[in-house]
Coordinates of C-alpha atoms and ligand atoms in Angstrom, one line a residue:
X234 CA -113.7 -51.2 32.7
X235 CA -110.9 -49.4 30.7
X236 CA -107.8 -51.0 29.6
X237 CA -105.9 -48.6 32.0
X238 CA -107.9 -50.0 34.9
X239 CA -107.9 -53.5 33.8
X240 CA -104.1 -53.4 33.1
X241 CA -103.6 -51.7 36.5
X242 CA -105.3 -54.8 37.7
X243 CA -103.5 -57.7 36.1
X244 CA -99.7 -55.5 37.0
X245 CA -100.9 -56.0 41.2
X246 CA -102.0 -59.6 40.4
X247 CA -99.3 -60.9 38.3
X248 CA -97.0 -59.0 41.5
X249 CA -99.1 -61.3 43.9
X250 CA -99.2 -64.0 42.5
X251 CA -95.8 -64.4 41.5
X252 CA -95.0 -64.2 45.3
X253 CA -97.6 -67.0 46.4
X254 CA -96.3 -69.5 43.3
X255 CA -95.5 -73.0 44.4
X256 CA -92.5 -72.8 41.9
X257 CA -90.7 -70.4 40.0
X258 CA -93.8 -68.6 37.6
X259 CA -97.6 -69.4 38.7
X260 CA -99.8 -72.0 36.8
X261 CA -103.1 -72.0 36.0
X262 CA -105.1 -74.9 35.2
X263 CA -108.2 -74.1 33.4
X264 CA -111.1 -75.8 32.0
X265 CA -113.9 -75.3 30.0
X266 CA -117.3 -76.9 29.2
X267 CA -119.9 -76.1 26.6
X268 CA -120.8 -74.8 24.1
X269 CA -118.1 -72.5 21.4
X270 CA -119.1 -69.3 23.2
X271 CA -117.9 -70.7 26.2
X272 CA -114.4 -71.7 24.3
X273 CA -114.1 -68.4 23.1
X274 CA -114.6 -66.4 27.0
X275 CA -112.3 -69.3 28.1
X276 CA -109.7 -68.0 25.5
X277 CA -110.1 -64.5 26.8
X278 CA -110.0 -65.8 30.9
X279 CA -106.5 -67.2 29.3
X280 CA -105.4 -64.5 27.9
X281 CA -105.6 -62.7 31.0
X282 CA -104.3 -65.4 33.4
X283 CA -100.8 -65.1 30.8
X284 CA -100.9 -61.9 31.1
X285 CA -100.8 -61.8 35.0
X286 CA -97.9 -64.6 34.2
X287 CA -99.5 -67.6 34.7
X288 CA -98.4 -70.1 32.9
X289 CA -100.3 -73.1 32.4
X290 CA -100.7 -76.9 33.3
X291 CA -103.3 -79.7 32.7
X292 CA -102.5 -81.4 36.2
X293 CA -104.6 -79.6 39.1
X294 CA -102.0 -81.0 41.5
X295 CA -99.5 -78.5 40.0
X296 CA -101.5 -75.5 39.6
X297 CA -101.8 -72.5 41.5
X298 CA -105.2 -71.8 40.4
X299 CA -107.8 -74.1 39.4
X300 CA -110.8 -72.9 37.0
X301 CA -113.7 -74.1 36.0
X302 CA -115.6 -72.5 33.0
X303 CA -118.9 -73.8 33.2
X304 CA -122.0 -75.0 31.1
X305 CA -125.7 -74.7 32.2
X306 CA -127.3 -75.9 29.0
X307 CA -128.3 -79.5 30.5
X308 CA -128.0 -81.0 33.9
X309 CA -125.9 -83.0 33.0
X310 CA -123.3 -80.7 32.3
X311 CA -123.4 -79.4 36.1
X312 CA -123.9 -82.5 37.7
X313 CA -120.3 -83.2 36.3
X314 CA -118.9 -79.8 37.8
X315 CA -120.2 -80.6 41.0
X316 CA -118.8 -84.2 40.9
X317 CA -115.1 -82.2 39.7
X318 CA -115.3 -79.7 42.1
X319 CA -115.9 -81.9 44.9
X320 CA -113.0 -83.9 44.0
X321 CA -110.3 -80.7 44.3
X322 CA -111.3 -81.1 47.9
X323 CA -108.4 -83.4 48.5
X324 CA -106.0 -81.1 46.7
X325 CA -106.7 -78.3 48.3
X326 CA -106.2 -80.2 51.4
X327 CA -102.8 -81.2 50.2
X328 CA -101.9 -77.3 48.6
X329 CA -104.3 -75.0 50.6
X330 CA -102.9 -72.0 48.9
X331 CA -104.5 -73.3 45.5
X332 CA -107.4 -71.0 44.5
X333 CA -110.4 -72.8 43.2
X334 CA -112.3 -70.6 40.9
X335 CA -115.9 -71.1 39.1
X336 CA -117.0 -68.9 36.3
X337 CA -119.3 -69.2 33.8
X338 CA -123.0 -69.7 32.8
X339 CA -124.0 -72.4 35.5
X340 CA -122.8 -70.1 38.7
X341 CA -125.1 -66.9 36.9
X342 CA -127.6 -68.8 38.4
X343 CA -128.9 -68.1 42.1
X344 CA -129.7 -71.3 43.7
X345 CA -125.9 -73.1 42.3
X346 CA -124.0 -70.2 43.5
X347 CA -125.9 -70.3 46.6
X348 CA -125.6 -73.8 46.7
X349 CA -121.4 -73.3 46.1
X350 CA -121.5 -71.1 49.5
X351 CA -123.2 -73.2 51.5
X352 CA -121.4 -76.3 50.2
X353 CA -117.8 -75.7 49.0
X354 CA -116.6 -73.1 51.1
X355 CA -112.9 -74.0 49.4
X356 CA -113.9 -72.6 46.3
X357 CA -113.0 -69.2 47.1
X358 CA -113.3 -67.4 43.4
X359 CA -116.9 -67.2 41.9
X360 CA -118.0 -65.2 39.0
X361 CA -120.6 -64.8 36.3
X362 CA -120.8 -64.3 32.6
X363 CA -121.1 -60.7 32.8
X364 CA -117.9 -59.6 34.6
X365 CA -115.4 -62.2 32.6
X366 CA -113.7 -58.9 32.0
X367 CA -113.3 -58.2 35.6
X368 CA -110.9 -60.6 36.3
X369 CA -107.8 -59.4 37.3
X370 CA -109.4 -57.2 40.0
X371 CA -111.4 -60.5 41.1
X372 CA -108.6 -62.6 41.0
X373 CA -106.2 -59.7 42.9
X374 CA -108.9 -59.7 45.6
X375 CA -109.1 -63.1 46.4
X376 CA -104.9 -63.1 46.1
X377 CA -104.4 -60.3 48.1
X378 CA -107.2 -60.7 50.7
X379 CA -107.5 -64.6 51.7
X380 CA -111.6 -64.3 51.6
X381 CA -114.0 -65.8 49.0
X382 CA -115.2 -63.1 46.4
X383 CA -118.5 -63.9 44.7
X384 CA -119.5 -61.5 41.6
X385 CA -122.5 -62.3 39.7
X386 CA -123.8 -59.0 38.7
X387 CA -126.0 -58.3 36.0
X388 CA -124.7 -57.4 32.1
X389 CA -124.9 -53.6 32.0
X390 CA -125.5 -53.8 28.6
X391 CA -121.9 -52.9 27.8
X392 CA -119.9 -55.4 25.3
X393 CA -116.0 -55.6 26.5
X394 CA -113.0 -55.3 24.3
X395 CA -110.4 -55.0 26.5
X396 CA -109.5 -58.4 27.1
X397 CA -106.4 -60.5 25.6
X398 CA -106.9 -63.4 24.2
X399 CA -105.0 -66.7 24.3
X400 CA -106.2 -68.7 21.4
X401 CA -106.2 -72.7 22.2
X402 CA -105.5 -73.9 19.0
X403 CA -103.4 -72.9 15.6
X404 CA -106.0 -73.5 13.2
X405 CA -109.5 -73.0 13.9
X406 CA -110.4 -69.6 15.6
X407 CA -113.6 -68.4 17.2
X408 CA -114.5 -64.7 16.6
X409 CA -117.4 -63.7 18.5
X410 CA -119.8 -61.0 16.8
X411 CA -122.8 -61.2 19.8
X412 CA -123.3 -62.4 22.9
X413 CA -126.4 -62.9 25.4
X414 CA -130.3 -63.9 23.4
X415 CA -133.5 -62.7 23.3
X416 CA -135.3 -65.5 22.1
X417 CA -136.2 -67.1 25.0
X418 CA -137.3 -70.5 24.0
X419 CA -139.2 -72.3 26.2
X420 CA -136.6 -74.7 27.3
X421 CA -133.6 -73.1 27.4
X422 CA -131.4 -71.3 30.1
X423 CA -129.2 -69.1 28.2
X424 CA -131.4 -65.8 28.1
X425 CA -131.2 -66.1 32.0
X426 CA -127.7 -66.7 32.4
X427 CA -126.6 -64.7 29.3
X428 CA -128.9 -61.5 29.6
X429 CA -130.1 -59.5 26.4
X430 CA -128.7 -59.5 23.4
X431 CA -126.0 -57.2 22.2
X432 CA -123.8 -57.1 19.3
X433 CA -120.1 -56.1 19.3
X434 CA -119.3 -53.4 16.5
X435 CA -118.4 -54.3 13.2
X436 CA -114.9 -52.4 13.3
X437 CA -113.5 -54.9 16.6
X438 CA -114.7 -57.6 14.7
X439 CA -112.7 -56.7 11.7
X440 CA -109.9 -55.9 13.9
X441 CA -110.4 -59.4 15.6
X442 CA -110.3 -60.8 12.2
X443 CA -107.7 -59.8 10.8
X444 CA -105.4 -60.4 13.6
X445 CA -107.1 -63.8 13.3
X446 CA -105.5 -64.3 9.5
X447 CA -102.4 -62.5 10.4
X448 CA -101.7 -65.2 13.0
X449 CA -102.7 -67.9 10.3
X450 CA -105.6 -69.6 11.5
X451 CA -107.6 -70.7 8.6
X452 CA -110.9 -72.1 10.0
X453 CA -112.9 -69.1 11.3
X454 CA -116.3 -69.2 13.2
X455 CA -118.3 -66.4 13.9
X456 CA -120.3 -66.4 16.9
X457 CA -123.5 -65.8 18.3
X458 CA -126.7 -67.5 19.9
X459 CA -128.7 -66.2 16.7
X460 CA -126.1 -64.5 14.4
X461 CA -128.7 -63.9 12.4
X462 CA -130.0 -61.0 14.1
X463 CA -126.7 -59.4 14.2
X464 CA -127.3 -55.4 15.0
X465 CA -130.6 -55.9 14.6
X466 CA -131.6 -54.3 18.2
X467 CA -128.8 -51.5 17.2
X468 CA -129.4 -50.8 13.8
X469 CA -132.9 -52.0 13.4
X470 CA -132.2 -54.6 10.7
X471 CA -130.0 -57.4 10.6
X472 CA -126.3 -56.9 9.5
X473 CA -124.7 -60.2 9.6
X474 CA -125.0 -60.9 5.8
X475 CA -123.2 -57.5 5.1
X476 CA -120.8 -58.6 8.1
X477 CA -120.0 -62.3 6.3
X478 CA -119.2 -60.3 2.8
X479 CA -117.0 -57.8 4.4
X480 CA -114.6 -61.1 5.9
X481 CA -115.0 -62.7 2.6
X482 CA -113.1 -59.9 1.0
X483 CA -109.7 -60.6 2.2
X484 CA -107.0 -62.8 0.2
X485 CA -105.6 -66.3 0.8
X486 CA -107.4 -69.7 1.4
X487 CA -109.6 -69.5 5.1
X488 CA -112.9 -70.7 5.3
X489 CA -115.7 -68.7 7.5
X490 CA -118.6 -70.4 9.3
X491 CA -121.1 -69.4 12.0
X492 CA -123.4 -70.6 14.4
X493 CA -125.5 -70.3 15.2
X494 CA -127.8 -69.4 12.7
X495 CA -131.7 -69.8 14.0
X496 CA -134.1 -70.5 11.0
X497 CA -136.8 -68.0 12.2
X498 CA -134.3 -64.9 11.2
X499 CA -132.6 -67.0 8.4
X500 CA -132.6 -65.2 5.6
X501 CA -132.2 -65.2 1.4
X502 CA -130.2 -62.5 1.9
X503 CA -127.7 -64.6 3.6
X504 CA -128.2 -67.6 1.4
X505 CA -127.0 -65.5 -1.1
X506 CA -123.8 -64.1 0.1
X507 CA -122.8 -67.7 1.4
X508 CA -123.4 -69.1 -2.1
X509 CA -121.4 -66.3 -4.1
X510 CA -119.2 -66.1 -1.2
X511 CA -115.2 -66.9 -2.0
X512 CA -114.6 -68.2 1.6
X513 CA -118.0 -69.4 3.2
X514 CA -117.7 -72.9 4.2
X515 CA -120.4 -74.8 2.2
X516 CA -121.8 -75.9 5.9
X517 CA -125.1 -74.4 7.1
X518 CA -125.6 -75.2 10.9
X519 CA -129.6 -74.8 11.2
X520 CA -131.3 -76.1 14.6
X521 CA -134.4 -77.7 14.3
X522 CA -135.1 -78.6 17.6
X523 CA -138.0 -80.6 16.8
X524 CA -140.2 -81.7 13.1
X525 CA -143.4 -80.9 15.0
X526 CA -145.4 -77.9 14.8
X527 CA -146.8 -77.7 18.3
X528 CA -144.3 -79.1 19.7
X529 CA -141.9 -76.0 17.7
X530 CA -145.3 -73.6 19.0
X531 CA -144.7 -75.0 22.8
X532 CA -141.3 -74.6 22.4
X533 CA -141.2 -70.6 21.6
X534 CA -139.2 -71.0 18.3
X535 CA -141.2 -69.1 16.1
X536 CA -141.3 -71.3 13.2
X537 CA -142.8 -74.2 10.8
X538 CA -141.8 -77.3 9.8
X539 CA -142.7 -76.2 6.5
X540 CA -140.9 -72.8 6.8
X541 CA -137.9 -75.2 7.9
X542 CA -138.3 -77.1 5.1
X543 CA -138.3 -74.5 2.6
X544 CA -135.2 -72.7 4.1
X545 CA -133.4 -75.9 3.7
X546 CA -134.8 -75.7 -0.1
X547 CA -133.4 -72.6 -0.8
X548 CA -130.2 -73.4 0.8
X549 CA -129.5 -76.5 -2.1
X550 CA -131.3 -74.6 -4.3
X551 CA -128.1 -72.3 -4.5
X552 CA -125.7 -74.6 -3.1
X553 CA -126.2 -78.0 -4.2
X554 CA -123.4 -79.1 -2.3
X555 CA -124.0 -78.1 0.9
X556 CA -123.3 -80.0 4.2
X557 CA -126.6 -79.1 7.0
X558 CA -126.2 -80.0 10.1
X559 CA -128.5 -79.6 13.2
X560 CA -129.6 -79.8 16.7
X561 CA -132.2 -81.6 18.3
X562 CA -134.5 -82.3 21.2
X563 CA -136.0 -85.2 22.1
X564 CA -138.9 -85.6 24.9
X565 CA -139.8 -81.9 25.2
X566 CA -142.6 -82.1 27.9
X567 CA -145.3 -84.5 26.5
X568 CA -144.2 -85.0 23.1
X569 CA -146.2 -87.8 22.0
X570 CA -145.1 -90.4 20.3
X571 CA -146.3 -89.1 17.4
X572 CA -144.3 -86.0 17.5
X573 CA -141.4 -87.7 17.8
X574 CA -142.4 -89.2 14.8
X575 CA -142.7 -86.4 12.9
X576 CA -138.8 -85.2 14.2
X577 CA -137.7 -88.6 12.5
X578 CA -139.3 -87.9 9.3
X579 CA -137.9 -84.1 9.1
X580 CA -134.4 -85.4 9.9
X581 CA -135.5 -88.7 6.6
X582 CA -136.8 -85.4 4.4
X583 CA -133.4 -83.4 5.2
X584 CA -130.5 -86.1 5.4
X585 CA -128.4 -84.0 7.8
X586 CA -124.1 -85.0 7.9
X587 CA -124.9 -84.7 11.5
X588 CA -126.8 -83.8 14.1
X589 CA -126.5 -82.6 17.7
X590 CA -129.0 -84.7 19.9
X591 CA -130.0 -83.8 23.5
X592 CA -132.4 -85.8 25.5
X593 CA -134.6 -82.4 26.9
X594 CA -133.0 -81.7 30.4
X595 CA -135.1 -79.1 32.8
X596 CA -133.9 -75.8 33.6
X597 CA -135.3 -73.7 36.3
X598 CA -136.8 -70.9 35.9
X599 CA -137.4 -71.9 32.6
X600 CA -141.3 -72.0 30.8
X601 CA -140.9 -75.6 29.7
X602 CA -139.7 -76.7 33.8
X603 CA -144.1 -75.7 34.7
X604 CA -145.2 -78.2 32.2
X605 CA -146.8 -81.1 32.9
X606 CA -144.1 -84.3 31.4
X607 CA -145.8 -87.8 31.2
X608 CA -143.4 -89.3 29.2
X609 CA -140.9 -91.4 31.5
X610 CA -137.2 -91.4 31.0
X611 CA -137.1 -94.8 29.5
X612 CA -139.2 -93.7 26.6
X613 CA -137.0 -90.7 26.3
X614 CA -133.9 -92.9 25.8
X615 CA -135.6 -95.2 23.8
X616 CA -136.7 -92.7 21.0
X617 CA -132.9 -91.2 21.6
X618 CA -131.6 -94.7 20.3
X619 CA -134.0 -94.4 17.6
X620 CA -133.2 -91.0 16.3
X621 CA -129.3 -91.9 16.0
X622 CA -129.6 -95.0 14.7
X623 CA -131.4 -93.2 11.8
X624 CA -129.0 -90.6 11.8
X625 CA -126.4 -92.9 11.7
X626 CA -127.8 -94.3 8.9
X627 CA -128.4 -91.5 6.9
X628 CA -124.6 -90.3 7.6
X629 CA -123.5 -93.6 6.5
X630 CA -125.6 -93.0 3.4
X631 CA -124.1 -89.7 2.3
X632 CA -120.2 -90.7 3.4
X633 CA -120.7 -93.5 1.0
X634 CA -121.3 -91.4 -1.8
X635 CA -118.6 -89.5 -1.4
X636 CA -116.4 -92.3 -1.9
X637 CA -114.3 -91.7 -5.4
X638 CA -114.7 -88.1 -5.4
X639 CA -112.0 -85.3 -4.4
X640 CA -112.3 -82.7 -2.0
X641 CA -110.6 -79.8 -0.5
X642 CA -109.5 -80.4 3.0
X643 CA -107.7 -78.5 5.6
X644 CA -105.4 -80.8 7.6
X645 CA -105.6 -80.3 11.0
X646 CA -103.3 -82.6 12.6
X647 CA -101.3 -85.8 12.6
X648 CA -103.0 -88.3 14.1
X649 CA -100.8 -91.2 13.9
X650 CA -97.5 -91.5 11.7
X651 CA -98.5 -90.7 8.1
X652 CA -102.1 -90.5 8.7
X653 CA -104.1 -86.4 9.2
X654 CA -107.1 -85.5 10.3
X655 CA -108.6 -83.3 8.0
X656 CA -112.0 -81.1 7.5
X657 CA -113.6 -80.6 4.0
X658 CA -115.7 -77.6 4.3
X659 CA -118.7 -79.1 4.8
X660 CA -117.4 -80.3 8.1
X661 CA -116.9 -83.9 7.7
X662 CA -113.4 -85.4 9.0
X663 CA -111.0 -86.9 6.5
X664 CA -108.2 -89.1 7.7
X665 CA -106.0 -88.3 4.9
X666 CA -102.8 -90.5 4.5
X667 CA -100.5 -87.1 3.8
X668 CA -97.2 -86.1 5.1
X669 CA -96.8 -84.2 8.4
X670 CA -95.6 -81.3 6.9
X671 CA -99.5 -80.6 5.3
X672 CA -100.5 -79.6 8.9
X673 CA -102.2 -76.0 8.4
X674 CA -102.7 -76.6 4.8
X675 CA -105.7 -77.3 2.5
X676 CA -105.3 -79.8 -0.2
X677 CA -107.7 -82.0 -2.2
X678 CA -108.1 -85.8 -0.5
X679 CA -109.3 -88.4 -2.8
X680 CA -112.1 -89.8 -0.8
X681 CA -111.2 -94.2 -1.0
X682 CA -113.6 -95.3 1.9
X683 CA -116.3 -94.3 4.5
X684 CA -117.1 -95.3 7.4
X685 CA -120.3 -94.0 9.7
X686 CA -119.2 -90.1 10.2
X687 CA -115.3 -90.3 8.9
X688 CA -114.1 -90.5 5.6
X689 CA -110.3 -92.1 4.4
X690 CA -108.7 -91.1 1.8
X691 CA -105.3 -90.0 0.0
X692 CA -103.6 -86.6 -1.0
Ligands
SAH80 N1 -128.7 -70.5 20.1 C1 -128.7 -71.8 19.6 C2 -128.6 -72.9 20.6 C3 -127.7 -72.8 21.8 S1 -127.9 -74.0 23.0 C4 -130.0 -72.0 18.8 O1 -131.0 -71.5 19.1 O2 -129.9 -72.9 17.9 C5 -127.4 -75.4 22.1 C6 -128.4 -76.5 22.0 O3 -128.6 -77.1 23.2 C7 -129.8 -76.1 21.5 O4 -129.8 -75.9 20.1 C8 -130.6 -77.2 22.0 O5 -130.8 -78.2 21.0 C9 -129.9 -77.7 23.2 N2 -130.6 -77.3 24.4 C10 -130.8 -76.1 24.9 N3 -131.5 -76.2 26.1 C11 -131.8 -77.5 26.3 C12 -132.5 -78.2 27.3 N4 -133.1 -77.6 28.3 N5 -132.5 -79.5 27.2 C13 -131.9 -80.2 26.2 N6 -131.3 -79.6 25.2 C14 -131.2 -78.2 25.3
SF4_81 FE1 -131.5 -70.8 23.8 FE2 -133.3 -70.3 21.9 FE3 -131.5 -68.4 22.6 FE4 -130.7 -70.6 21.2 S1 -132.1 -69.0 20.5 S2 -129.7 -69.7 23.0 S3 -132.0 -72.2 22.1 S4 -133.1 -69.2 23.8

């Protein structure tokens, strides 16, 4: 879609909506779950929604339009959007001019947006990952026409630049450089509900960027499902270390990060630039998954423990300093006890600052959802408990020893009189006693105490 078209759009929504308001401008209330990429298309499904002249509330009671940006990454996850959607039923009793709207990865699939048809006939806006874009026209239809419009078409390849954004916070920003994955591992959902792989041009990205800094954000994230393979598929190698040294280049105090960054395409190359890099966080976020070899093998992820290992090697070896963290599965289908085992010991070997843990949750259509899974749920939680106790251990471990150094933080925001919450580039949160006015700015803390995963400390 062009910007003409799409601003054609939003000019006969914003008209029609402004008409059917409850009060004097429309409201939107919007949520989303998941994972950063989500954030970032929920920023962008804000952006339009303002620019229709929506303006926007966290009480559903209020709001002319209610939207959900979903998650499919777990179970869990939708189990909680059914539970949340079920409850609008009673406002939409109360206001039944309130559009209900579902968007994101968990309607891309078949059998919940069938299941939304069949089930909530109130939700009368429904529309997948691939036509975010297509909003205004959507959202005009449902306005203008009073029936439910479902649209879950298929990517056609095409990345979309049209869209404005509404950023959610004033300090961190996400910049997406990819979207979709090709990887497919064996347990996961997002190559389904994200289609293939395709990499947003260097220039918008740049553009993006520097908008980003303009506007003073000074926490950046680049992302991707495997930013490592930026332009890979376009260019036939990857780009993203030449991409991360291009945003490096520009003057004042930001930090970059990304993720996420999968060890298979993880290269020296980008080692490098990250460690002679002025602005690259020293934070490498590296998934594991799992410490086992056949479990990695089962799971489709195209690497060792050992090959693991030695990334992680080469990462100190050029940045002593720098804060890992991961994610990781536990109960893959029949991981045996003594593959868990082996997780435990790659998280010992490592000593992550912290770890994203999910207990495996079955996807369908997935590889992983035909195999055979002995291992009962119980067992599952039990090794969970395990795994973080370790972790928490290990975190406890390396706060401690940061106790009596200094570090640069950016402050992020007041948490109670006289007290921030800060970030040191490595990720780890600092309440800092400073003055409000530090809000927005980096500073080194004097580290006095730790607790589990927080660190104290002064200006
Ligand atoms: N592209 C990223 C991960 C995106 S999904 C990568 O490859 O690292 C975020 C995390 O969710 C994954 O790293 C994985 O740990 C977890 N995850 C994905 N599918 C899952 C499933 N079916 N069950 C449990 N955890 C899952
Ligand atoms: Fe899922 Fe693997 Fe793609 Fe990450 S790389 S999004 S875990 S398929």
């Amino acid at each position: 879609m062009s910007e003409t078209v799409m601003n054609e759009y939003i000019s006969k929504a914003a008209a029609v909506a402004a008409i059917r308001a409850r009060g004097a401008q429309p409201l939107a209330c919007t949520h989303t779950y998941g994972c950063q990429g989500n954030v970032s298309d929920g920023e962008r499904i804000n952006g339009m929604l303002a620019a229709m002249g929506y303006g926007f509330t966290d009480d559903p009671q209020q709001a002319d339009l209610i939207l959900y940006n979903t998650c499919a990454v777990r179970e869990h996850a939708e189990d909680r959007v059914f539970g949340n959607v079920g409850a609008l039923k009673h406002i939409k009793r109360k206001h039944p001019d309130t559009i209900i709207a579902l968007c994101g990865c968990m309607v891309q699939q078949e059998h919940i947006a069938q299941r939304l048809y069949e089930s909530f006939p109130y939700v009368s806006l429904v529309f997948g990952t691939h036509v975010i874009h297509r909003l205004p026209e959507l959202l005009y239809r449902v306005l203008s026409g009073g029936k439910r419009v479902y649209e879950l078409s298929q990517s056609d390849a095409s990345v979309h630049e049209e869209m404005p954004i509404r950023r959610d916070g004033d300090i961190k920003a996400w910049l997406p450089i990819m979207y979709g994955c090709d990887n497919f591992c064996s347990y996961c959902v997002v190559p389904y509900v994200r289609g293939r792989e395709r990499s947003r041009d260097e220039q918008s990205i740049v553009s993006e960027f520097e908008d980003i800094l303009s506007c003073g954000y000074k926490d950046i994230t680049l992302l991707g499902q495997n930013v490592n393979s930026y332009m890979r598929k376009e260019s036939g190698a990857s780009k993203f270390p030449g991409l991360l040294k291009r945003l490096d280049e520009y003057d004042g105090e930001y930090w970059l990060r990304f993720m996420t960054s999968h060890p298979k395409d993880c290269s020296e190359e980008l080692l490098d630039v990250m460690a002679s890099s002025k602005h690259a966080a020293r934070h490498l976020h590296l998934p594991f998954q799992s410490g086992d070899n056949d479990i990695l093998a089962q799971m489709n992820r195209r690497y060792t423990r050992e090959k693991y290992l030695e990334l992680i090697e080469a990462a100190r070896k050029r940045m002593p300093d720098i804060s890992l963290t991961s994610d990781v599965i536990v109960g893959f289908p029949g991981e045996t006890d003594a593959q868990f085992r082996n997780t435990l010991d790659l998280i010992k070997e490592v000593g992550f600052t912290s770890l994203f843990t999910f207990i495996y949750s079955k996807r369908s259509g997935t590889p992983a959802a035909q195999m055979t899974d002995p291992i009962s749920d119980r067992e599952k939680s039990d090794r969970m408990g395990e795994l973080l106790k370790l972790q928490e251990s290990i975190a406890a471990e390396r706060c401690s020893a940061m106790v009596g150094t200094k570090q640069r933080v950016l402050a992020e925001k007041e948490l109670r009189e006289g007290i921030l919450s800060c970030r040191t580039s490595g990720n780890i949160i600092v309440e800092t006693q400073a003055p409000r006015e530090l809000v927005g700015s980096f500073f080194d803390a004097k580290i006095t105490e730790a607790g589990n995963w927080v660190l104290k400390g002064t200006v």
